[in-house]
PDB file of C-alpha atoms in Angstrom:
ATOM      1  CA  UNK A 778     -54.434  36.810  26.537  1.00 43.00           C
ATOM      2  CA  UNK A 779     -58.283  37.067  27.158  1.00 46.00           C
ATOM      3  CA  UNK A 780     -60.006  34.250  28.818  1.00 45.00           C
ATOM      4  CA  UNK A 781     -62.727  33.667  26.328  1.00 55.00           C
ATOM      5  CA  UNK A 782     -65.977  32.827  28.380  1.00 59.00           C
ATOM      6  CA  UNK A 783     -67.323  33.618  32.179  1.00 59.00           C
ATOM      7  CA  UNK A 784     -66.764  30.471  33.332  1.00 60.00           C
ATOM      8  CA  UNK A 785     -63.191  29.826  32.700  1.00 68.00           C
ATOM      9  CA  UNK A 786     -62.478  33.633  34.347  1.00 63.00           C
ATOM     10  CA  UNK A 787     -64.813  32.439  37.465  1.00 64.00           C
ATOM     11  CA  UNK A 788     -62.114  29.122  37.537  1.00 70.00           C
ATOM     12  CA  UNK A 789     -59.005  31.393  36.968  1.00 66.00           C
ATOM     13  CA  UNK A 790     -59.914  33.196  39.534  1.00 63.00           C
ATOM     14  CA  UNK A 791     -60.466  31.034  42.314  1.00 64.00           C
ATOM     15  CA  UNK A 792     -57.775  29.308  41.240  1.00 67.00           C
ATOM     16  CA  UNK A 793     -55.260  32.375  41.860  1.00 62.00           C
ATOM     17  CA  UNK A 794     -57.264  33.240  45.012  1.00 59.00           C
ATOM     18  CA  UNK A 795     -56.770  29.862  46.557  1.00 61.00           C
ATOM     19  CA  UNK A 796     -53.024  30.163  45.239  1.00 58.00           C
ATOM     20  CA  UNK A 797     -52.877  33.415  46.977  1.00 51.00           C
ATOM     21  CA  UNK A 798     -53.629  32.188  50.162  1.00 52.00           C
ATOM     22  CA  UNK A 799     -51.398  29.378  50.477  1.00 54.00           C
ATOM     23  CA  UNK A 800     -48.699  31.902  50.106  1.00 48.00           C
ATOM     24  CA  UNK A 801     -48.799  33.379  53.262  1.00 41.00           C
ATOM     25  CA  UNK A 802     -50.976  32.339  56.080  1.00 42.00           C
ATOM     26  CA  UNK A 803     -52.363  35.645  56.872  1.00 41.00           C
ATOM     27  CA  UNK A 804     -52.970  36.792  53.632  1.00 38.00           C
ATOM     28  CA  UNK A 805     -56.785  36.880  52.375  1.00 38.00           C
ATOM     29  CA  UNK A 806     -57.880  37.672  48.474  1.00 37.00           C
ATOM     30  CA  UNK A 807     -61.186  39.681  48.476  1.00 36.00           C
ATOM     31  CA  UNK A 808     -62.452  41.632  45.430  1.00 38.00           C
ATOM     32  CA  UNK A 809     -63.413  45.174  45.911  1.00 38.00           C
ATOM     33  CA  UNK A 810     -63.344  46.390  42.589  1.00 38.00           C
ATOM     34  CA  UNK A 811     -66.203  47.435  40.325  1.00 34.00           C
ATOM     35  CA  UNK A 812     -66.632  46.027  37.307  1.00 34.00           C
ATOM     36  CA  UNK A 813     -63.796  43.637  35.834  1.00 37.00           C
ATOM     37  CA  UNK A 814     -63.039  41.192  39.067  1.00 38.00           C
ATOM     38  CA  UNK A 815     -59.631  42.536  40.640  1.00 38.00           C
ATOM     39  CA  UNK A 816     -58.322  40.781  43.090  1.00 36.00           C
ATOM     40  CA  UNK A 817     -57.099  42.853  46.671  1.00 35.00           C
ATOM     41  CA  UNK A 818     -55.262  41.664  49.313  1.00 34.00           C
ATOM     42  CA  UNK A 819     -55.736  42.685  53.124  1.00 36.00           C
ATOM     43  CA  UNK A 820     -52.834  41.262  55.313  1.00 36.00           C
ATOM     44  CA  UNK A 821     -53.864  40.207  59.298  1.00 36.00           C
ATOM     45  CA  UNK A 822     -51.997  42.908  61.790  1.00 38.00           C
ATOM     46  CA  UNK A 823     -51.876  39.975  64.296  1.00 37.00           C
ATOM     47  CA  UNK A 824     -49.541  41.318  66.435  1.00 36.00           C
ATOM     48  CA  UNK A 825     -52.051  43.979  67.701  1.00 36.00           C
ATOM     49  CA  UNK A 826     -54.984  42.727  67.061  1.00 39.00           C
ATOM     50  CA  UNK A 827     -53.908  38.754  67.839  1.00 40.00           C
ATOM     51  CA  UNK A 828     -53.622  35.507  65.187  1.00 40.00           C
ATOM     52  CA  UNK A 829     -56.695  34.407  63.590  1.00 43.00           C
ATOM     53  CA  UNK A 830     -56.665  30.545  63.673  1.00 45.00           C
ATOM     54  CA  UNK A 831     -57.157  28.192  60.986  1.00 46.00           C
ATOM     55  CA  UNK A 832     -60.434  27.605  60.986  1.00 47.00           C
ATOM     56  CA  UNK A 833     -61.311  31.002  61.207  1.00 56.00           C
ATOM     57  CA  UNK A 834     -59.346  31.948  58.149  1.00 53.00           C
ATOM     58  CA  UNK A 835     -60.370  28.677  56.502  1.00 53.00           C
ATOM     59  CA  UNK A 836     -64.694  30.111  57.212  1.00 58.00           C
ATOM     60  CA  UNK A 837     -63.168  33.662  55.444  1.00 64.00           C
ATOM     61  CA  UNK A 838     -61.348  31.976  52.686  1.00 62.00           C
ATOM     62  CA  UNK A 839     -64.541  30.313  52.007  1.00 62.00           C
ATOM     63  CA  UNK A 840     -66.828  33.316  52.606  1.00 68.00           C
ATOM     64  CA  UNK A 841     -64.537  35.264  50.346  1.00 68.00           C
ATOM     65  CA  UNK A 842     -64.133  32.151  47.279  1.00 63.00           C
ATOM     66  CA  UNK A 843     -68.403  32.481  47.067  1.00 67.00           C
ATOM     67  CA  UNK A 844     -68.546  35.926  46.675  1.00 68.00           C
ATOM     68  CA  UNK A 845     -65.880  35.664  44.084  1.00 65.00           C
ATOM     69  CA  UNK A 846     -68.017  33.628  42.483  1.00 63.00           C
ATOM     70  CA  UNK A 847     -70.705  35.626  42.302  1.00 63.00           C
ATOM     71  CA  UNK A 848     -68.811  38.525  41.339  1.00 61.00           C
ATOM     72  CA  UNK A 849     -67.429  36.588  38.622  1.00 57.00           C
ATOM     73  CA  UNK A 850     -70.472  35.654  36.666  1.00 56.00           C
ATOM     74  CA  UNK A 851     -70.819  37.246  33.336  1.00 50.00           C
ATOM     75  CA  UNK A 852     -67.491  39.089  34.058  1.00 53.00           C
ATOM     76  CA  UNK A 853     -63.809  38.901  31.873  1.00 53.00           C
ATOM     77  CA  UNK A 854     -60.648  38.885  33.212  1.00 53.00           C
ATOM     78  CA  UNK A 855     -57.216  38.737  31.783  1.00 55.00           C
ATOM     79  CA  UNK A 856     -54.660  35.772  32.523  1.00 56.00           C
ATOM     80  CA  UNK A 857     -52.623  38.897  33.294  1.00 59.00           C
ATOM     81  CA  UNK A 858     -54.761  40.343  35.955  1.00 61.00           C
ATOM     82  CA  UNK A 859     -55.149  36.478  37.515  1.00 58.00           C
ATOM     83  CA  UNK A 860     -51.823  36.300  37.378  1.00 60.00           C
ATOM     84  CA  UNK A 861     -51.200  39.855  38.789  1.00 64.00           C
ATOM     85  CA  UNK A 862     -52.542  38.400  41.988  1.00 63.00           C
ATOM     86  CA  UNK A 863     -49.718  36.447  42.970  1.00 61.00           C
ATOM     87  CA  UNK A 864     -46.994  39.211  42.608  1.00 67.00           C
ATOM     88  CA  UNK A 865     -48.956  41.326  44.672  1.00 66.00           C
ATOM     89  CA  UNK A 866     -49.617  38.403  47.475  1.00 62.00           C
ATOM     90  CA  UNK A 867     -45.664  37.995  47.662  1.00 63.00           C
ATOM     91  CA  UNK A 868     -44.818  41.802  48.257  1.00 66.00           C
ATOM     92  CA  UNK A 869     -47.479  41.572  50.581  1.00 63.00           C
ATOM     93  CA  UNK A 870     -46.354  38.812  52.317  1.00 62.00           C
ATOM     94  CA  UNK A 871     -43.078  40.626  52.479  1.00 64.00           C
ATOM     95  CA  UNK A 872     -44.776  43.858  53.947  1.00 61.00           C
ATOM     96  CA  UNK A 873     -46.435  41.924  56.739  1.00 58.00           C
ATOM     97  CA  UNK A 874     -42.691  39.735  57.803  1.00 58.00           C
ATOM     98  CA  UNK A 875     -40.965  43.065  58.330  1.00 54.00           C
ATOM     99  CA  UNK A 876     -43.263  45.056  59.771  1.00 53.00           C
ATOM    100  CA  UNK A 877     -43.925  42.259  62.516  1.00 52.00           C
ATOM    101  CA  UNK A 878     -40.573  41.634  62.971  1.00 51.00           C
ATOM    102  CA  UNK A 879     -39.644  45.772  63.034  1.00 51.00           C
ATOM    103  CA  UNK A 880     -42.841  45.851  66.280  1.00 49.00           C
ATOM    104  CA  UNK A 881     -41.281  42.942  68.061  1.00 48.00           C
ATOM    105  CA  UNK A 882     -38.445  44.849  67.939  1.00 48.00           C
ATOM    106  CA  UNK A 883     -39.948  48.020  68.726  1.00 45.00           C
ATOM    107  CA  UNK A 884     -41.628  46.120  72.107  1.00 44.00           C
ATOM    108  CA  UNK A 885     -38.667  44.312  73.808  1.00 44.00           C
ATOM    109  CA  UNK A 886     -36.634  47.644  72.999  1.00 45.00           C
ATOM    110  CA  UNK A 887     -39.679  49.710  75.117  1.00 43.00           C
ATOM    111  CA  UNK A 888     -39.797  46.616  77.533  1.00 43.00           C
ATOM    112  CA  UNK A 889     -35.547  47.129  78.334  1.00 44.00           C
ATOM    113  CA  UNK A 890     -36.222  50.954  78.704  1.00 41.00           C
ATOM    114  CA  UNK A 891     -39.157  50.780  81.134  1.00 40.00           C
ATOM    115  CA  UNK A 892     -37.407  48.362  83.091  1.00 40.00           C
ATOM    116  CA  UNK A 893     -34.694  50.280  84.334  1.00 42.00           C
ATOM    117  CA  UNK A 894     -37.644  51.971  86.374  1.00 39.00           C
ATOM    118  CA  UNK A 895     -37.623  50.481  89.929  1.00 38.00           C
ATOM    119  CA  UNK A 896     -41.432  50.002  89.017  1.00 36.00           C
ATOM    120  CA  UNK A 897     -41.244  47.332  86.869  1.00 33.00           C
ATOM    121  CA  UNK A 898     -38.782  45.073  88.685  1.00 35.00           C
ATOM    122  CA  UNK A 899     -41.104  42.903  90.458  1.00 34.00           C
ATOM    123  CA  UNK A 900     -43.750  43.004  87.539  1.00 31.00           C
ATOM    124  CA  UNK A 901     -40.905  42.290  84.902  1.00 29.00           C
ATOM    125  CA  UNK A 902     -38.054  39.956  86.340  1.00 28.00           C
ATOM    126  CA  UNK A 903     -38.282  36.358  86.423  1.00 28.00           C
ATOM    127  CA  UNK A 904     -35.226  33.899  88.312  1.00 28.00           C
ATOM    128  CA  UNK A 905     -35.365  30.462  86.568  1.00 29.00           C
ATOM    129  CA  UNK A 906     -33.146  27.717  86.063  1.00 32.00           C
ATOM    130  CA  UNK A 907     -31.192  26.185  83.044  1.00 33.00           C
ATOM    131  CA  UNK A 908     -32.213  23.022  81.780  1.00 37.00           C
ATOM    132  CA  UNK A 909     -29.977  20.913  80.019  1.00 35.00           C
ATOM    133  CA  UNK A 910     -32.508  19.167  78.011  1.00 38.00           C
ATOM    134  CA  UNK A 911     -33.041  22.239  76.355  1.00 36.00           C
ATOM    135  CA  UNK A 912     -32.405  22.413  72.020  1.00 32.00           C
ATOM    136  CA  UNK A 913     -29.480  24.428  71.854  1.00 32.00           C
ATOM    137  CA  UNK A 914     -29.927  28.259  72.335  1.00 33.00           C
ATOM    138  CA  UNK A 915     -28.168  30.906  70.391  1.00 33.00           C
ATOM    139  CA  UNK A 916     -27.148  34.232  72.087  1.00 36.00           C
ATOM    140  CA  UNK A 917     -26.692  36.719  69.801  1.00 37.00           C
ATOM    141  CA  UNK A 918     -24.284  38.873  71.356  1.00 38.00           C
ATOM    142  CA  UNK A 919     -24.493  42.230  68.782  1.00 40.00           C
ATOM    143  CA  UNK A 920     -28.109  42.421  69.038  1.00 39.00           C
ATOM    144  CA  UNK A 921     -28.276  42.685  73.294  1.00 39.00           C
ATOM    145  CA  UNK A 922     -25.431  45.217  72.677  1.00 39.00           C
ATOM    146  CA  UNK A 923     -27.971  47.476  70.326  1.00 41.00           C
ATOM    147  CA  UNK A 924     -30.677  47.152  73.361  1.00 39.00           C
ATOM    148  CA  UNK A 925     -28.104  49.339  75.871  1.00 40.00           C
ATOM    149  CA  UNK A 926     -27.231  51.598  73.248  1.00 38.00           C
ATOM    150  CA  UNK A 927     -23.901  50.661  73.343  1.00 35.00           C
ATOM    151  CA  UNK A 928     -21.146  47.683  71.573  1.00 30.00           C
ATOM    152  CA  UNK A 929     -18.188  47.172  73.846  1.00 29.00           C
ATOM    153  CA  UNK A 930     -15.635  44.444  74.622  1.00 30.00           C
ATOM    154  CA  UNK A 931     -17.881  42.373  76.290  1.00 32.00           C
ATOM    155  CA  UNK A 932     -17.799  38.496  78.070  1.00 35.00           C
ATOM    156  CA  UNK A 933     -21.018  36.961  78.075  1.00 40.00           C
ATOM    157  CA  UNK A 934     -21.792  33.939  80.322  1.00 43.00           C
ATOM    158  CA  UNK A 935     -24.749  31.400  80.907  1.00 45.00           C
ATOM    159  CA  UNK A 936     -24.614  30.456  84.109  1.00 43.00           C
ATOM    160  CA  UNK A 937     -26.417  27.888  86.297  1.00 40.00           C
ATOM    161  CA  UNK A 938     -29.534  28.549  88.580  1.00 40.00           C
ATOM    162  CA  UNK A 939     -26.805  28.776  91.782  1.00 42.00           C
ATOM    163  CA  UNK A 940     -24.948  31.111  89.438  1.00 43.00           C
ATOM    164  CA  UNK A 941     -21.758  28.835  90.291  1.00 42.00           C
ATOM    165  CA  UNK A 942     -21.461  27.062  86.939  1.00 42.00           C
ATOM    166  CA  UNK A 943     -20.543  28.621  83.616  1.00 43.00           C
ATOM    167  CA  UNK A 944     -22.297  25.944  81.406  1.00 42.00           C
ATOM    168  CA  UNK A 945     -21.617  28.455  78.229  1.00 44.00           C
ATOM    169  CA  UNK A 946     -19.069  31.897  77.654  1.00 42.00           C
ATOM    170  CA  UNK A 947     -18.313  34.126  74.557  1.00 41.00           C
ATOM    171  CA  UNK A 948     -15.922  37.047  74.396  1.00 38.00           C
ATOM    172  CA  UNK A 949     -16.714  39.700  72.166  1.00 35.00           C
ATOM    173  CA  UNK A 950     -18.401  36.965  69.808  1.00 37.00           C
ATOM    174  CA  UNK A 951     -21.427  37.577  67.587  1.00 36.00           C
ATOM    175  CA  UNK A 952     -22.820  34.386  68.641  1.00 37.00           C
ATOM    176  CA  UNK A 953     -22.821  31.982  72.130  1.00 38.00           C
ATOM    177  CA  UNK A 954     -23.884  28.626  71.895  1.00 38.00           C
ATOM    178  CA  UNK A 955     -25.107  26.459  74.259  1.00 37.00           C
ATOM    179  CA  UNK A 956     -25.503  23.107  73.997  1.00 36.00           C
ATOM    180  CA  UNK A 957     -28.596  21.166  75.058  1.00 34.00           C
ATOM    181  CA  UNK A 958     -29.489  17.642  74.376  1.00 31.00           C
ATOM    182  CA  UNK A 959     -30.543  17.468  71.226  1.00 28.00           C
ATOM    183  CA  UNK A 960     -28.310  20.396  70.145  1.00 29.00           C
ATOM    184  CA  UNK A 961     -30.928  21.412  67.345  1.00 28.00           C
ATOM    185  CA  UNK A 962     -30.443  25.587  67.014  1.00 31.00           C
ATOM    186  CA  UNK A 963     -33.657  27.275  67.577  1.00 30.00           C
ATOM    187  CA  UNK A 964     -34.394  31.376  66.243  1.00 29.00           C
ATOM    188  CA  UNK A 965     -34.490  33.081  69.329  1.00 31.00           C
ATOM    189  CA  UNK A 966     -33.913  36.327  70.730  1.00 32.00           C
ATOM    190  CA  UNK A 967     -32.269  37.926  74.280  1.00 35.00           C
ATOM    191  CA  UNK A 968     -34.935  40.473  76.234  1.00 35.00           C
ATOM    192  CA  UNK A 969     -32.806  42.945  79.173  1.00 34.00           C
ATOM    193  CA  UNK A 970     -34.692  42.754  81.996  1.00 33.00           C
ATOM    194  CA  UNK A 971     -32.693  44.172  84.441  1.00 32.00           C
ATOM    195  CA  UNK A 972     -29.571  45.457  86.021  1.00 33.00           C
ATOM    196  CA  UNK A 973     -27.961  43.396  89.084  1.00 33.00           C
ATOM    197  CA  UNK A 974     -26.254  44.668  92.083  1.00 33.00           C
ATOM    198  CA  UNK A 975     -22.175  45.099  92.714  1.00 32.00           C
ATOM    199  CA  UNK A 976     -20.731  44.553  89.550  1.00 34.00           C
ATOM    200  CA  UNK A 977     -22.866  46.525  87.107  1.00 33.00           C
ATOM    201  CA  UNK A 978     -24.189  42.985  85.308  1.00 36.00           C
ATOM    202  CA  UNK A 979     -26.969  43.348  83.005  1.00 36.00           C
ATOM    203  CA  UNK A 980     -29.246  39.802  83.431  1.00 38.00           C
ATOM    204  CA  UNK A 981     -31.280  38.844  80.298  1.00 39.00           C
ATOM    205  CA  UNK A 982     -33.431  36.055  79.773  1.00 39.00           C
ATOM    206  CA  UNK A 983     -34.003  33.830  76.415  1.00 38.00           C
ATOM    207  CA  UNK A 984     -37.209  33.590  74.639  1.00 36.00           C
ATOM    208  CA  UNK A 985     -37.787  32.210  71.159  1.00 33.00           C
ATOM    209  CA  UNK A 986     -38.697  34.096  68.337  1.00 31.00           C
ATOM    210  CA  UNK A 987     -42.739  33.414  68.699  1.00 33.00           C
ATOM    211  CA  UNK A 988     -42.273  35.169  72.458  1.00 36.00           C
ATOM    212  CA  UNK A 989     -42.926  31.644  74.525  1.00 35.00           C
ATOM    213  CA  UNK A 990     -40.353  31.016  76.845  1.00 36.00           C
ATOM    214  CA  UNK A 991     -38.671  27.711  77.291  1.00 34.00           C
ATOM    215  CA  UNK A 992     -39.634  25.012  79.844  1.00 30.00           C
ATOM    216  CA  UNK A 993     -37.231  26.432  81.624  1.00 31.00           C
ATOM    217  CA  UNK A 994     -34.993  29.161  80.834  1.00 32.00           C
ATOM    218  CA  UNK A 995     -31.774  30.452  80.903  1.00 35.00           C
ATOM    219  CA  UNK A 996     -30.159  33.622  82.689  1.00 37.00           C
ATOM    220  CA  UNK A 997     -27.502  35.231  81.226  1.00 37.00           C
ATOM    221  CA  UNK A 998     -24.830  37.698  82.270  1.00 36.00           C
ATOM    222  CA  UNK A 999     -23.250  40.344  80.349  1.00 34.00           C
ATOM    223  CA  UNK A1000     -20.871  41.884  82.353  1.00 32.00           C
ATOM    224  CA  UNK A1001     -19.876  45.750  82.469  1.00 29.00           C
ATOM    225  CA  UNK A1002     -21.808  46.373  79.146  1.00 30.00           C
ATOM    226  CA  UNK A1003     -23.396  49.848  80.788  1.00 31.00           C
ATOM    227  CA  UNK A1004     -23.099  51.474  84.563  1.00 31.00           C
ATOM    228  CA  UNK A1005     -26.753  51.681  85.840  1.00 35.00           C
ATOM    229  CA  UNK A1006     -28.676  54.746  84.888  1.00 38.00           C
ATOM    230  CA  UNK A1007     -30.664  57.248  87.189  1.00 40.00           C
ATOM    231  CA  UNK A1008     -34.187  56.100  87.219  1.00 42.00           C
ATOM    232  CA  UNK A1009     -37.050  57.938  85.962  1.00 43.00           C
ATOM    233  CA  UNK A1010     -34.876  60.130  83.220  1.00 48.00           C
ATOM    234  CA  UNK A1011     -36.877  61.643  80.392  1.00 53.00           C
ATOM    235  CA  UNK A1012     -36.465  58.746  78.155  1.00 52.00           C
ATOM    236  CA  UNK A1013     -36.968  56.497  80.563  1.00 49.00           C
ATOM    237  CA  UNK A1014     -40.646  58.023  81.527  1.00 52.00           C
ATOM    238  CA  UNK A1015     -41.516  58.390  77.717  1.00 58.00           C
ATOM    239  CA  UNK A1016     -40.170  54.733  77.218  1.00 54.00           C
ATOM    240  CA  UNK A1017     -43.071  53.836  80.182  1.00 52.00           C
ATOM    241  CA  UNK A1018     -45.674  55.541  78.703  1.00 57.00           C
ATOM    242  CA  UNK A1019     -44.980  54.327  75.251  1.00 60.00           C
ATOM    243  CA  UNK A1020     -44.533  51.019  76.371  1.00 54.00           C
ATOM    244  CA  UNK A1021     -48.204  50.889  78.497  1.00 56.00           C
ATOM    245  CA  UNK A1022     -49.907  52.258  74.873  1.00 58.00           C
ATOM    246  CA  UNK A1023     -48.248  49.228  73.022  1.00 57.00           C
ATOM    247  CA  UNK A1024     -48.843  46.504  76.025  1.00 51.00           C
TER     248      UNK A1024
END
């Protein structure tokens, strides 16, 4: 149906803009169209280019609502078109989750590759200590075994800074808990960071999913999951040089 009069399409359609933008924090309505106001979305590549903060997308918002109404003035829209704008914030919304989660992906997997370059060692590894005041942490045992290329029977250990006390273990299980006080599960993720000595361990630390690490973090042992590779192979010097691009 036809909105009858300028000033009820200039309302519609900050309405749906301001709609728009609650859906997803780094979405932002702008009009580029000519003629009839049409309503385009541009999502944030904050990953790359880094998170703009509230107030900076509350000064765009705003920026964006007055040229809107400018635009609007004198114009016609359909309750179609106004309404066209939310289906189009939600796939984009959609777009954006998957393609940062398929680049964080994309980095820790360069990140395990470059590492198994002497190079990196000292630049890369980190010894810390549990700490049992940590939330719970969640281990996810099939995704560390798609980092080494490989899925194999494998026993998966916390251990304690001495490395003497098994505070968690998992065998072949998709998941290892360990508990903290409170034991409140947190969304996190394991990133390889190395390969130890005699027994062909692979040592991994635990970072949430928003890439801080904890106050103090775990190390964890996967045992016999891959023997350790000859450094500087071909994929291992095109992992490097891919990885400094994306860093």
């Amino acid at each position: 149906m036809n909105l009858k009069s300028a000033a009820e399409a200039k309302e519609v359609a900050k309405e749906k803009m301001e709609k728009a933008c609650e859906i997803y924090e780094g979405i932002t309505a702008v009009n580029e169209a000519a003629g009839p106001v049409k309503l385009m979305l541009l999502t944030l590549n904050w990953l790359s280019s880094g998170c703009e903060t509230a107030s900076c997308q509350a000064k765009e918002m705003k920026k964006k609502a007055k040229e809107l109404e400018k635009e609007a003035e004198g114009t016609r829209i359909t309750l179609e078109e106004a309404k066209g704008v939310l289906k189009v914030a939600q796939e984009e919304a959609e777009k954006a989750k998957v393609s940062a989660s398929r680049m964080l992906l994309f980095k820790v997997r360069l990140i395990t590759w470059a590492w198994r370059s002497s190079d990196f060692k000292e630049a890369m590894y980190k010894q810390v200590d549990m700490d049992t005041s940590n939330p719970a942490v969640f281990v996810n045992a099939e995704l560390l075994h798609a980092y080494m290329g490989r899925k194999v029977r494998t026993v998966i250990q916390v251990m304690s800074s001495d490395g003497g006390t098994v505070i968690g273990k998992s065998t072949d299980e998709k998941q290892l808990v360990v508990k903290g006080s409170p034991p409140v599960p947190l969304t996190t993720y394991v990133e390889v960071i190395g390969i130890a000595d005699s027994n062909q361990s692979i040592r991994a630390e635990i970072w949430n999913n928003f890439g801080d690490t904890f106050g103090a973090l775990t190390s964890v042992f996967c045992n016999n999951i891959i023997q350790k590779p000859q450094d500087w192979q071909p994929e291992v010097i095109l992992s490097i040089l891919l990885y400094l691009v994306a860093t």
